[in-house]
Amino acid sequence: MIRAIREAQVGDVIAVLSTDSGSRRDIPKWCEKAGQELVGINHVDDYDRIVVRKVH
Amino acid sequence: VARHLVVVGGGTAGSIVASRVAVDAREEVHRGRLKVTLITERDDHLYQPGLLYLAFGRVTAAELHRRQSTLLPREVELRLGQVVAVDPTRRVVQLDSGEEVVYDDLVLATGSRPVPEQIPGLVQGGEQFYTEEGALRLADRLARFEGGRIVLAVGVPHKCPVAPLEFAFLLDDHLRERGVRDRTEIVYTYPLGRLHTLEPVAEWAAQLLPERGIATETFFNLERVDPERRIAHSMEGTDMEYDLLVTVPPHQGAEFVAKTLGDGPPLGGATDLPVSKAGSTAHYEAEVVAANLVAEIRGEAGGHRYDGKVYCFIEAGRGEATYITFDYRHPPRPQPASRLVHLFKLAFNRTYWLMPQGVL
């Protein structure tokens, strides 16, 4: 995900689809530290969809 | 007409596949039913894990090299050249010399290489031990280091995932031996929110790093380096001043592989499997591919699958080491470090040379 953020433009929205339960904990923590916007998390079928917007 | 297996890449994975197939299907080779060719750029095989030791002056560069032609069994034909393209429809590999090699089976084992240039300022501002030249330069700087702050930063993806920890522990030893540890601050940074990608290893490191007086910083992804002011800036907004910046640079695969994927099975560092790009990973992957190729050549079922198996030694400093072994379904459980495992690792550094020969 960090690689996608690195390559994205400010304003881009990136969705991470993850079956690793750690992602729904780690990604919000990263957003908080990096000052990026966590748009939301929802559970789809057997994975989590975690959406982040690059704000700077 | 002999069936032609072409292996591209003379690292751990490529050498093991070519040697294993040639040894296991020796009879087919001798009867002219199978030909095995390994294409690589130089008649040289570098033991890449040894670069960590080279950075601390614990081995010489010469100890890390063997001639590829002396390692491969005689059933493997070695061809020197750089592959620039693969044409899967014509089943042809193109070399930089303009020559073409026709194949029936193709294995891509082109590995990964460090690309510090992806991070602005890193080439000028940082050191690394992922090339022989880089390891030697770092060894020189460490031998002359008189104190200050050493920052370790980790890019992704990279090869051996335990190397950053090993570097930190061996660095602590090295500075102590030189009598400059009390004048040096070591900061171990990591891109994730914990100290290692594997959670059990992160917990192990969270105990040992503070014991050695090594400071830590998580969620540290290098964004750019200011070589003049000696500051490493992270994407997360942390600015870290340094006297010596040592990085595990981000890595990237061979360019032609990205254009060709979908034909030969890529191996080792060239894959996009959710495992590390370490030599151990390459080794276990290579065994699976070799077994499947031999089965196919003989018209047998094959169907072996790689289960994510990896075995890693972890140098822990103070003459001790531990190890982890894991696969896709079984997480690692690091044991307390011991003298015996460290000696086993030193022995492994020597026995490695049996592996590209297809012996081990």
mmCIF file of C-alpha atoms in Angstrom, chain B residues 49 52 56 129-130 152 154 158-170 188 190 196 248 278 312-315:
data_model
loop_
_atom_site.group_PDB
_atom_site.id
_atom_site.type_symbol
_atom_site.label_atom_id
_atom_site.label_comp_id
_atom_site.label_asym_id
_atom_site.label_seq_id
_atom_site.Cartn_x
_atom_site.Cartn_y
_atom_site.Cartn_z
ATOM 1 C CA PRO B 49 24.505 -13.576 1.918
ATOM 2 C CA LEU B 52 26.734 -8.875 5.233
ATOM 3 C CA PHE B 56 32.196 -5.891 8.713
ATOM 4 C CA PHE B 129 25.675 -3.861 1.490
ATOM 5 C CA TYR B 130 23.708 -5.399 -1.401
ATOM 6 C CA LEU B 152 19.468 1.933 9.424
ATOM 7 C CA VAL B 154 14.772 -0.399 5.074
ATOM 8 C CA HIS B 158 14.131 -6.455 -0.481
ATOM 9 C CA LYS B 159 15.940 -9.791 -0.276
ATOM 10 C CA CYS B 160 16.500 -11.441 3.082
ATOM 11 C CA PRO B 161 13.985 -9.964 5.556
ATOM 12 C CA VAL B 162 16.135 -10.713 8.592
ATOM 13 C CA ALA B 163 19.229 -8.973 7.186
ATOM 14 C CA PRO B 164 18.306 -5.555 8.678
ATOM 15 C CA LEU B 165 18.190 -7.092 12.170
ATOM 16 C CA GLU B 166 21.394 -9.042 11.621
ATOM 17 C CA PHE B 167 23.109 -5.881 10.440
ATOM 18 C CA ALA B 168 22.031 -4.008 13.585
ATOM 19 C CA PHE B 169 23.322 -6.739 15.937
ATOM 20 C CA LEU B 170 26.614 -7.223 14.077
ATOM 21 C CA TYR B 188 16.991 0.739 13.658
ATOM 22 C CA TYR B 190 11.391 -0.242 9.928
ATOM 23 C CA HIS B 196 9.752 -6.909 11.594
ATOM 24 C CA VAL B 248 18.503 -1.961 2.663
ATOM 25 C CA ALA B 278 16.004 -14.457 -0.046
ATOM 26 C CA CYS B 312 16.617 -18.319 7.807
ATOM 27 C CA PHE B 313 19.512 -18.036 10.151
ATOM 28 C CA ILE B 314 19.471 -14.825 12.178
ATOM 29 C CA GLU B 315 22.806 -13.547 13.415
#
